[in-house]
Amino acid sequence: MRVRDLLAPGAPRLRLLAAEEELDRQVGGVMTTDLQDPGRYLHGGELVLTGMLWRTGPADSERFVRTLAAGGAVALAAGEAEVGPVPADLVEACRRHRMPLLAVPDDIAFGTVTEFIGRQVSADRAADLAALVDRHRLLVSAAGGGGLDAVLDLLGGDLDLDCWVLTPTGAVIAGPGERLGAADRDQLVRAHLAAQRGRRRPPHRARLADGFYSLLPAAASPDDERPLADWLLVVAGDVTEWTPKRQQLAENLARLVAAERHRRDEGRRLRRRLADELLALLRRDADPAEIGRALYASTAMAARYESPEPKSLEGEGSWLVVSAEGTGLPEGAVRALLEEAVGGTTDRALVAGTGSGAVVVLPAALEGAVPAEALRALLAPLEAGLGSEGRVTLGVSAPAAEPGGLRGALEEARHARRIAAARIGRVCVAGPEELASHVLLLAAVPDEVRRAFRGRLLDTVIAYDLEHQADLVRTLEAFLRSDGSWTRCAAQLHVHVNTLRYRIGRIEELTGRDLSRLEDRVDFYLALELA
């Protein structure tokens, strides 16, 4: 197709602003970007879609258009949804460089433009689908993966090749999700993460009930050190047994997915800045009205992304806070994986980075925004990708009914995370319901104090058990669970009451404590919890 086809009847409602004499240029693909310098991602023939977030002044327009011209782009389409009408300096720069400039009205989604071009180009080149995918390596969509779906549909229709793009937690980014159940997706992402952890070269292979599947990582950049957050391309069949041309098709498709992931990351830059600003407000205990304005701005942006139509923001006043920390992971990894796992496709969640951790603020009414159990289930597949030292701990707050309650919710989430950190496991989550428990007090005690307290009470008992196989520790646990009832405890242990009295007496002799006293019972209970 040619640039002028974008202005023909039936095409998206775009406006031509510059370089009318260059409309016969051939469009070979689409690239969506807000990078200040996208030149390294241009291969020639692209129509570039941009939200103009890279522009801070007139000089930026000249530099951006000059880069596009040098990279072989055939036209520029500027969206007016984010920053308003196309500025005059961008129009002038396009005239100087003879670059056709099209304005995309704020009620036209980038995905609509991308899909229109995809249909036109596929019709022109259906005879060589491999070349189509190669030429459209940077086909992307601002509507949450629509460009990827268009390409995967073509592969399925023309080559009978089923493909999916998954997040590391098994959510479907693109592809026929109804053909790949949740259990199968879980198995595939676990196999992929385990292979990545073992540093095995892709493509990886996994076998499901209906046959083999090939797994190709789609890193946002070649030097990406955040494999837990990378998307995964799943291809039905064993790629290693394909012909070289068909293998090249899969590799090109993986690069296409990586380009879309990179575009999504760039599109999240403004959301990340808002999230970091909100966290800074909470840390300095800012005025609730200021916090409310920050929340309103983020919600308004998400609503604009989801629908060009104005949307009421009422009912967005209840928020959850999640505090997360990573151990043995690269800096920024926890933030990136939570953006994929919790942020989903609605962009309603604000994910702020805290070095090795992250803080998430998201509407409590959002579908799927359920507390600790759902979050634990959502992140469970990540265990397969954590090394021997890798660990993620998370705490979830109760809903904050208004912006002024977010500071307290943040503290609550942090306390809950400390409870999670005291547990054993690669991915541990604690919720607000656990904050009224003694576990909160134990989580706040330094490790060396915990070890000393436990050792003073239990070390002699454990040593006696090891030497005499006396089963005193298990007896002590049963006695406390029975609230000190001799008959119930003896029945539970299947021993005579006199035997139980002998064992409890031995524990008291070894420790110098009296188990008839409430204080000593509490101490033993806490020591066993720490053990």
Coordinates of C-alpha atoms in Angstrom, one line a residue:
M1 CA 0.0 0.0 0.0
R2 CA 1.0 3.7 -0.4
V3 CA 0.8 6.5 2.1
R4 CA -2.1 8.1 0.1
D5 CA -4.2 5.0 0.8
L6 CA -4.4 6.2 4.5
L7 CA -6.4 9.2 3.2
A8 CA -8.8 7.2 1.0
P9 CA -12.4 6.5 1.7
G10 CA -12.7 3.6 4.2
A11 CA -9.4 4.4 5.8
P12 CA -9.0 5.7 9.4
R13 CA -9.9 9.4 9.6
L14 CA -6.4 11.0 9.4
R15 CA -5.5 14.5 8.4
L16 CA -2.6 15.4 6.1
L17 CA -0.4 18.2 7.5
A18 CA 2.8 18.1 5.4
A19 CA 4.6 16.7 2.3
E20 CA 1.6 16.1 0.0
E21 CA 4.0 15.5 -2.9
E22 CA 5.4 12.4 -1.2
L23 CA 2.2 10.4 -0.8
D24 CA 3.2 7.7 -3.4
R25 CA 5.7 6.2 -1.0
Q26 CA 5.3 2.5 -0.4
V27 CA 4.4 1.5 3.2
G28 CA 6.1 -1.7 4.2
G29 CA 5.2 -1.8 7.9
V30 CA 4.3 0.1 11.1
M31 CA 6.4 1.2 14.0
T32 CA 4.9 2.7 17.2
T33 CA 7.4 4.6 19.3
D34 CA 8.0 7.5 21.7
L35 CA 11.7 7.0 21.8
Q36 CA 13.7 10.2 21.3
D37 CA 16.0 8.3 18.9
P38 CA 14.3 5.4 17.3
G39 CA 16.8 5.1 14.4
R40 CA 18.2 1.7 15.4
Y41 CA 14.8 0.1 15.1
L42 CA 14.1 1.4 11.6
H43 CA 14.7 -0.9 8.7
G44 CA 13.1 1.2 5.9
G45 CA 9.6 1.5 4.7
E46 CA 7.9 2.1 8.0
L47 CA 5.0 4.4 8.8
V48 CA 5.9 5.7 12.3
L49 CA 3.1 6.2 14.8
T50 CA 4.0 8.4 17.8
G51 CA 2.2 9.9 20.8
M52 CA 4.8 12.8 20.8
L53 CA 5.8 12.0 24.4
W54 CA 9.5 12.5 23.3
R55 CA 8.9 16.2 22.5
T56 CA 9.9 18.8 25.1
G57 CA 10.6 21.7 22.7
P58 CA 10.9 22.7 19.0
A59 CA 14.5 21.3 18.8
D60 CA 13.2 17.8 19.6
S61 CA 10.9 17.9 16.5
E62 CA 13.8 18.6 14.1
R63 CA 16.0 15.9 15.7
F64 CA 13.2 13.3 15.6
V65 CA 12.2 13.9 12.0
R66 CA 15.8 13.9 10.9
T67 CA 16.3 10.5 12.5
L68 CA 13.2 9.1 10.7
A69 CA 14.3 10.4 7.4
A70 CA 17.8 8.9 7.8
G71 CA 16.3 5.6 8.8
G72 CA 14.1 5.3 5.7
A73 CA 10.7 5.9 7.3
V74 CA 8.1 6.8 4.7
A75 CA 5.7 8.8 6.8
L76 CA 4.9 10.0 10.3
A77 CA 1.5 9.8 12.0
A78 CA 1.2 11.8 15.2
G79 CA -1.5 11.0 17.8
E80 CA -3.3 13.9 19.5
A81 CA -4.7 11.9 22.4
E82 CA -1.8 12.6 24.8
V83 CA -0.4 16.0 24.2
G84 CA -3.0 17.7 22.0
P85 CA -2.8 19.1 18.5
V86 CA 0.3 18.5 16.4
P87 CA 2.7 21.5 17.1
A88 CA 3.7 23.8 14.3
D89 CA 7.4 23.0 14.7
L90 CA 6.8 19.4 14.0
V91 CA 4.9 20.3 10.8
E92 CA 7.8 22.5 9.7
A93 CA 10.4 19.8 10.4
C94 CA 8.4 17.3 8.2
R95 CA 8.2 19.9 5.4
R96 CA 11.9 20.5 5.5
H97 CA 12.7 16.7 5.3
R98 CA 9.8 16.0 2.9
M99 CA 8.3 13.6 5.4
P100 CA 4.5 13.1 5.0
L101 CA 2.9 14.0 8.3
L102 CA -0.6 12.7 9.3
A103 CA -2.5 13.7 12.4
V104 CA -4.3 10.9 14.2
P105 CA -7.4 12.4 16.0
D106 CA -7.8 11.6 19.7
D107 CA -10.8 9.4 19.0
I108 CA -8.8 7.1 16.6
A109 CA -6.8 4.4 18.3
F110 CA -3.3 3.6 17.0
G111 CA -4.5 0.0 16.9
T112 CA -7.1 1.0 14.3
V113 CA -4.4 2.5 12.0
T114 CA -2.1 -0.6 12.6
E115 CA -4.8 -3.1 11.7
F116 CA -5.8 -1.2 8.6
I117 CA -2.2 -1.2 7.3
G118 CA -1.8 -4.8 8.3
R119 CA -4.8 -5.8 6.3
Q120 CA -3.7 -3.9 3.2
V121 CA -0.1 -5.2 3.3
S122 CA -1.2 -8.8 3.9
A123 CA -3.5 -8.6 1.0
D124 CA -0.6 -7.4 -1.2
R125 CA 1.9 -10.0 0.0
A126 CA 0.0 -13.1 1.1
A127 CA 2.1 -15.1 -1.4
D128 CA 5.1 -14.9 0.9
L129 CA 4.1 -14.9 4.5
A130 CA 7.6 -15.4 5.8
A131 CA 8.7 -12.2 4.0
L132 CA 5.6 -10.4 5.5
V133 CA 6.6 -11.3 9.0
D134 CA 10.2 -10.2 8.4
R135 CA 9.1 -6.9 6.9
H136 CA 6.7 -6.3 9.8
R137 CA 9.1 -7.1 12.5
L138 CA 8.2 -3.9 14.2
L139 CA 4.4 -4.1 13.7
V140 CA 3.0 -2.9 17.0
S141 CA -0.2 -1.5 18.4
A142 CA -1.0 1.1 21.0
A143 CA -4.2 -0.8 21.9
G144 CA -2.6 -3.5 24.0
G145 CA -1.2 -6.0 21.5
G146 CA -3.6 -5.7 18.6
G147 CA -0.7 -5.7 16.1
L148 CA 0.6 -9.1 17.5
D149 CA -2.9 -10.6 17.2
A150 CA -3.1 -9.5 13.6
V151 CA 0.2 -11.3 12.7
L152 CA -0.7 -14.4 14.7
D153 CA -4.1 -14.6 13.0
L154 CA -2.3 -14.5 9.6
L155 CA 0.0 -17.3 10.7
G156 CA -2.9 -19.4 11.9
G157 CA -5.0 -18.8 8.8
D158 CA -2.3 -19.1 6.1
L159 CA 0.1 -21.6 7.6
D160 CA -2.1 -23.4 10.1
L161 CA 0.4 -22.5 12.8
D162 CA -0.9 -21.8 16.3
C163 CA 1.2 -19.3 18.3
W164 CA 0.7 -17.5 21.6
V165 CA 2.5 -14.7 23.5
L166 CA 2.4 -15.2 27.3
T167 CA 3.6 -13.2 30.3
P168 CA 5.9 -15.1 32.8
T169 CA 2.8 -15.7 34.9
G170 CA 0.9 -17.3 32.1
A171 CA -1.4 -14.5 31.0
V172 CA -2.2 -14.3 27.3
I173 CA -0.9 -11.2 25.6
A174 CA -1.8 -12.4 22.0
G175 CA -3.0 -15.5 20.3
P176 CA -6.0 -17.9 20.6
G177 CA -6.3 -18.1 24.3
E178 CA -9.2 -20.4 24.2
R179 CA -7.0 -23.1 22.7
L180 CA -4.5 -23.1 25.5
G181 CA -5.9 -23.8 29.0
A182 CA -4.7 -22.2 32.2
A183 CA -3.0 -25.5 33.4
D184 CA -1.2 -25.8 30.1
R185 CA 0.0 -22.2 30.2
D186 CA 1.2 -22.7 33.7
Q187 CA 3.2 -25.8 32.6
L188 CA 4.7 -23.9 29.6
V189 CA 5.9 -20.9 31.5
R190 CA 7.4 -23.0 34.3
A191 CA 9.3 -25.0 31.7
H192 CA 10.5 -21.8 30.0
L193 CA 11.6 -20.2 33.3
A194 CA 13.4 -23.3 34.4
A195 CA 15.3 -23.5 31.0
Q196 CA 16.2 -19.8 31.3
R197 CA 17.5 -20.4 34.9
G198 CA 19.6 -23.2 33.6
R199 CA 20.9 -20.9 30.8
R200 CA 19.9 -23.4 28.1
R201 CA 19.9 -22.0 24.6
P202 CA 16.5 -21.4 23.0
P203 CA 14.3 -22.6 21.5
H204 CA 13.2 -24.6 24.6
R205 CA 10.8 -27.5 24.3
A206 CA 7.9 -28.6 26.4
R207 CA 5.5 -31.5 26.0
L208 CA 1.8 -31.3 26.7
A209 CA -0.9 -33.9 26.3
D210 CA -1.4 -33.0 22.7
G211 CA 2.2 -32.8 21.6
F212 CA 5.4 -30.7 21.7
Y213 CA 5.5 -26.9 22.0
S214 CA 8.5 -24.6 21.3
L215 CA 9.3 -21.8 23.7
L216 CA 11.2 -18.7 22.5
P217 CA 12.0 -15.8 24.9
A218 CA 11.1 -12.3 23.8
A219 CA 13.5 -10.1 25.7
A220 CA 12.9 -6.3 25.6
S221 CA 16.5 -5.8 24.6
P222 CA 19.5 -8.1 23.8
D223 CA 21.2 -7.4 27.2
D224 CA 18.0 -7.7 29.2
E225 CA 18.8 -9.0 32.7
R226 CA 15.2 -9.4 33.8
P227 CA 14.2 -12.8 32.4
L228 CA 11.4 -13.2 35.0
A229 CA 9.6 -10.3 33.3
D230 CA 10.2 -11.3 29.7
W231 CA 7.3 -12.3 27.4
L232 CA 7.3 -15.8 25.9
L233 CA 6.5 -16.8 22.4
V234 CA 4.9 -20.3 22.3
V235 CA 4.7 -22.1 19.0
A236 CA 2.8 -25.3 18.5
G237 CA 5.3 -28.0 17.3
D238 CA 9.0 -28.7 17.6
V239 CA 10.8 -25.8 15.9
T240 CA 14.1 -27.7 15.9
E241 CA 12.6 -30.2 13.3
W242 CA 11.4 -27.5 10.9
T243 CA 13.0 -26.5 7.6
P244 CA 15.5 -23.6 7.9
K245 CA 13.0 -21.2 6.2
R246 CA 10.3 -22.1 8.7
Q247 CA 12.7 -21.8 11.6
Q248 CA 13.6 -18.3 10.4
L249 CA 9.9 -17.4 10.4
A250 CA 9.7 -18.4 14.1
E251 CA 12.9 -16.3 14.9
N252 CA 11.5 -13.3 13.1
L253 CA 8.2 -13.7 15.0
A254 CA 10.1 -13.7 18.3
R255 CA 11.9 -10.5 17.3
L256 CA 8.5 -9.0 16.5
V257 CA 7.2 -9.9 19.9
A258 CA 10.4 -8.4 21.5
A259 CA 9.8 -5.2 19.6
E260 CA 6.2 -5.0 20.9
R261 CA 7.4 -5.6 24.5
H262 CA 10.0 -2.8 24.1
R263 CA 7.3 -0.5 22.8
R264 CA 5.0 -1.4 25.7
D265 CA 7.9 -0.6 28.1
E266 CA 8.4 2.8 26.5
G267 CA 4.7 3.5 26.7
R268 CA 4.9 2.8 30.4
R269 CA 7.5 5.5 31.1
L270 CA 4.9 8.1 32.0
R271 CA 3.0 5.7 34.2
R272 CA 6.2 4.8 36.0
R273 CA 7.0 8.5 36.6
L274 CA 3.5 9.0 38.0
A275 CA 4.0 5.9 40.2
D276 CA 7.3 7.2 41.5
E277 CA 5.9 10.6 42.3
L278 CA 2.9 9.0 44.1
L279 CA 5.3 6.9 46.3
A280 CA 7.3 10.1 47.1
L281 CA 4.2 11.8 48.2
L282 CA 3.3 8.9 50.5
R283 CA 6.8 8.8 51.9
R284 CA 6.7 12.4 52.9
D285 CA 3.1 12.1 54.2
A286 CA 1.8 14.7 51.7
D287 CA -1.6 16.4 52.0
P288 CA -4.4 13.9 51.0
A289 CA -5.7 16.4 48.4
E290 CA -2.3 16.2 46.6
I291 CA -2.3 12.4 46.7
G292 CA -5.8 12.5 45.4
R293 CA -4.8 14.6 42.4
A294 CA -2.0 12.2 41.6
L295 CA -4.4 9.2 41.7
Y296 CA -6.9 11.1 39.6
A297 CA -4.3 11.8 36.9
S298 CA -3.2 8.2 36.7
T299 CA -6.8 7.0 36.5
A300 CA -7.7 9.5 33.8
M301 CA -4.7 8.4 31.7
A302 CA -5.7 4.7 32.1
A303 CA -9.3 5.5 31.1
R304 CA -8.1 7.4 28.0
Y305 CA -6.0 4.4 27.0
E306 CA -8.9 2.0 27.4
S307 CA -11.5 4.1 25.6
P308 CA -11.4 7.4 23.7
E309 CA -14.8 8.3 25.1
P310 CA -14.9 10.4 28.3
K311 CA -15.4 8.1 31.3
S312 CA -16.6 8.9 34.8
L313 CA -13.9 8.4 37.5
E314 CA -16.3 7.9 40.3
G315 CA -15.9 4.8 42.4
E316 CA -12.1 4.8 42.0
G317 CA -11.6 5.9 45.6
S318 CA -10.8 2.5 47.2
W319 CA -7.2 1.4 46.7
L320 CA -5.0 -1.5 47.6
V321 CA -1.2 -1.3 48.2
V322 CA 1.3 -4.1 47.6
S323 CA 4.8 -3.9 49.0
A324 CA 7.3 -6.3 47.3
E325 CA 10.9 -7.1 47.7
G326 CA 13.3 -9.3 45.7
T327 CA 16.3 -11.2 46.9
G328 CA 19.0 -12.5 44.5
L329 CA 17.4 -10.7 41.6
P330 CA 18.7 -7.9 39.3
E331 CA 17.7 -4.4 40.3
G332 CA 14.4 -3.5 38.7
A333 CA 13.3 -7.1 38.1
V334 CA 10.6 -7.1 40.8
R335 CA 9.1 -3.9 39.3
A336 CA 9.1 -5.2 35.8
L337 CA 7.5 -8.6 36.7
L338 CA 4.8 -6.9 38.8
E339 CA 4.0 -4.6 35.9
E340 CA 3.3 -7.7 33.8
A341 CA 1.6 -9.7 36.6
V342 CA -0.4 -7.1 38.4
G343 CA -0.7 -4.4 35.9
G344 CA -2.4 -6.6 33.3
T345 CA -3.6 -4.9 30.2
T346 CA -5.7 -2.2 31.8
D347 CA -2.8 0.0 33.0
R348 CA -4.8 0.8 36.1
A349 CA -2.0 -0.2 38.5
L350 CA 0.7 2.2 39.5
V351 CA 4.0 0.3 40.0
A352 CA 6.8 2.3 41.6
G353 CA 10.4 1.0 41.9
T354 CA 12.3 0.8 45.2
G355 CA 15.7 -0.5 44.1
S356 CA 15.4 -4.3 44.7
G357 CA 11.6 -4.0 45.3
A358 CA 8.4 -2.3 44.2
V359 CA 5.3 -0.7 45.6
V360 CA 2.0 -1.2 43.7
V361 CA -1.1 0.9 44.1
L362 CA -4.2 -0.3 42.3
P363 CA -8.0 0.1 42.6
A364 CA -9.5 -2.4 45.1
A365 CA -12.6 -2.7 42.8
L366 CA -10.5 -3.7 39.8
E367 CA -11.4 -7.2 38.6
G368 CA -8.7 -9.6 39.7
A369 CA -7.4 -7.2 42.4
V370 CA -8.0 -9.7 45.2
P371 CA -5.7 -10.0 48.2
A372 CA -2.9 -12.3 49.1
E373 CA -4.3 -15.7 48.0
A374 CA -4.9 -14.6 44.4
L375 CA -1.6 -12.8 44.3
R376 CA 0.2 -15.9 45.5
A377 CA -1.5 -18.0 42.9
L378 CA -0.7 -15.5 40.2
L379 CA 3.0 -15.4 40.9
A380 CA 3.4 -19.1 41.7
P381 CA 4.9 -20.0 38.2
L382 CA 7.8 -17.6 38.9
E383 CA 9.2 -20.1 41.4
A384 CA 10.5 -22.1 38.4
G385 CA 12.7 -19.2 37.4
L386 CA 14.2 -18.2 40.7
G387 CA 17.7 -19.5 41.3
S388 CA 19.0 -20.9 44.6
E389 CA 19.2 -17.4 46.1
G390 CA 16.2 -15.9 44.3
R391 CA 13.1 -15.0 46.4
V392 CA 10.2 -12.6 46.2
T393 CA 8.1 -11.6 49.2
L394 CA 5.0 -9.5 49.1
G395 CA 2.6 -7.9 51.5
V396 CA -0.9 -6.7 50.7
S397 CA -2.9 -4.0 52.6
A398 CA -6.5 -3.7 53.3
P399 CA -8.4 -1.3 50.9
A400 CA -7.9 2.4 51.7
A401 CA -11.3 4.1 51.3
E402 CA -9.8 7.5 50.3
P403 CA -6.4 9.0 49.3
G404 CA -5.7 10.1 52.9
G405 CA -5.6 6.4 53.9
L406 CA -2.9 5.4 51.4
R407 CA -0.1 6.3 53.8
G408 CA -1.4 3.9 56.4
A409 CA -2.1 1.2 53.7
L410 CA 1.6 1.5 52.6
E411 CA 2.8 0.9 56.2
E412 CA 0.3 -2.0 56.5
A413 CA 1.6 -3.6 53.3
R414 CA 5.2 -3.2 54.5
H415 CA 4.4 -4.9 57.8
A416 CA 2.6 -7.7 55.9
R417 CA 5.6 -8.2 53.7
R418 CA 7.8 -8.6 56.8
I419 CA 5.5 -11.4 57.8
A420 CA 5.9 -13.0 54.4
A421 CA 9.7 -12.6 54.6
A422 CA 9.7 -14.7 57.8
R423 CA 8.2 -17.7 56.0
I424 CA 9.9 -20.4 54.0
G425 CA 9.4 -20.4 50.3
R426 CA 10.5 -18.7 47.0
V427 CA 7.3 -16.7 46.6
C428 CA 5.6 -15.7 49.8
V429 CA 2.6 -13.4 50.3
A430 CA 0.9 -12.1 53.4
G431 CA -2.3 -10.1 53.7
P432 CA -3.8 -7.6 56.1
E433 CA -5.8 -10.3 57.9
E434 CA -2.5 -11.5 59.5
L435 CA -1.6 -8.1 61.0
A436 CA -3.6 -8.7 64.1
S437 CA -1.5 -11.9 64.9
H438 CA 1.6 -12.5 67.0
V439 CA 3.3 -13.2 63.6
L440 CA 3.5 -9.5 63.1
L441 CA 5.5 -9.1 66.3
L442 CA 7.8 -12.0 65.4
A443 CA 8.4 -10.5 61.9
A444 CA 9.5 -7.2 63.5
V445 CA 12.2 -8.9 65.7
P446 CA 15.8 -9.0 64.3
D447 CA 17.0 -12.4 63.2
E448 CA 19.7 -12.6 65.8
V449 CA 17.3 -12.0 68.7
R450 CA 14.8 -14.5 67.2
R451 CA 17.6 -17.2 67.1
A452 CA 18.7 -16.5 70.6
F453 CA 15.2 -16.6 72.1
R454 CA 14.4 -19.9 70.3
G455 CA 17.8 -21.4 71.3
R456 CA 17.5 -20.6 75.0
L457 CA 14.1 -22.3 75.2
L458 CA 14.4 -25.3 72.8
D459 CA 18.0 -26.2 72.2
T460 CA 18.3 -28.4 75.3
V461 CA 15.0 -30.1 74.5
I462 CA 16.0 -30.7 70.9
A463 CA 19.4 -32.1 72.0
Y464 CA 17.7 -34.5 74.5
D465 CA 15.3 -35.7 71.7
L466 CA 18.3 -36.4 69.4
E467 CA 20.1 -38.4 72.1
H468 CA 17.2 -40.3 73.6
Q469 CA 14.5 -40.3 70.8
A470 CA 12.2 -39.0 73.5
D471 CA 9.8 -37.0 71.2
L472 CA 9.7 -34.1 73.7
V473 CA 9.3 -31.3 71.1
R474 CA 6.3 -33.0 69.5
T475 CA 4.8 -33.6 73.0
L476 CA 5.3 -29.9 73.8
E477 CA 3.5 -28.8 70.6
A478 CA 0.6 -31.1 71.3
F479 CA 0.3 -30.0 74.9
L480 CA 0.1 -26.3 73.9
R481 CA -2.4 -27.1 71.1
S482 CA -4.6 -28.9 73.7
D483 CA -4.6 -25.8 75.9
G484 CA -2.8 -27.7 78.7
S485 CA -5.5 -30.4 78.9
W486 CA -3.8 -33.6 80.0
T487 CA -6.5 -35.9 78.8
R488 CA -7.0 -34.3 75.3
C489 CA -3.2 -34.2 74.8
A490 CA -2.7 -37.8 75.9
A491 CA -5.5 -39.0 73.5
Q492 CA -4.0 -37.0 70.7
L493 CA -0.5 -38.5 71.2
H494 CA -2.0 -42.0 71.9
V495 CA -0.1 -42.3 75.2
H496 CA -1.1 -42.8 78.9
V497 CA -1.6 -39.6 80.9
N498 CA 1.3 -40.7 83.3
T499 CA 3.6 -40.9 80.3
L500 CA 2.6 -37.4 79.2
R501 CA 3.1 -36.1 82.7
Y502 CA 6.6 -37.6 82.7
R503 CA 7.5 -36.0 79.4
I504 CA 6.2 -32.5 80.4
G505 CA 8.2 -32.9 83.7
R506 CA 11.3 -33.7 81.8
I507 CA 10.8 -30.5 79.6
E508 CA 10.4 -28.4 82.7
E509 CA 13.6 -29.9 84.2
L510 CA 15.6 -29.3 81.0
T511 CA 14.4 -25.7 80.6
G512 CA 13.7 -24.4 84.1
R513 CA 10.2 -23.4 83.0
D514 CA 6.8 -24.2 84.5
L515 CA 4.2 -25.2 81.9
S516 CA 1.4 -24.6 84.4
R517 CA 2.2 -20.8 84.1
L518 CA 0.6 -18.9 81.2
E519 CA 3.7 -16.8 80.7
D520 CA 5.9 -19.9 80.2
R521 CA 3.4 -21.5 77.8
V522 CA 3.4 -18.3 75.7
D523 CA 7.2 -18.3 75.5
F524 CA 7.3 -21.9 74.4
Y525 CA 4.5 -21.3 71.8
L526 CA 6.5 -18.3 70.3
A527 CA 9.7 -20.3 70.3
L528 CA 8.0 -23.1 68.4
E529 CA 6.6 -20.6 65.9
L530 CA 10.1 -19.3 65.3
A531 CA 11.4 -22.8 64.8

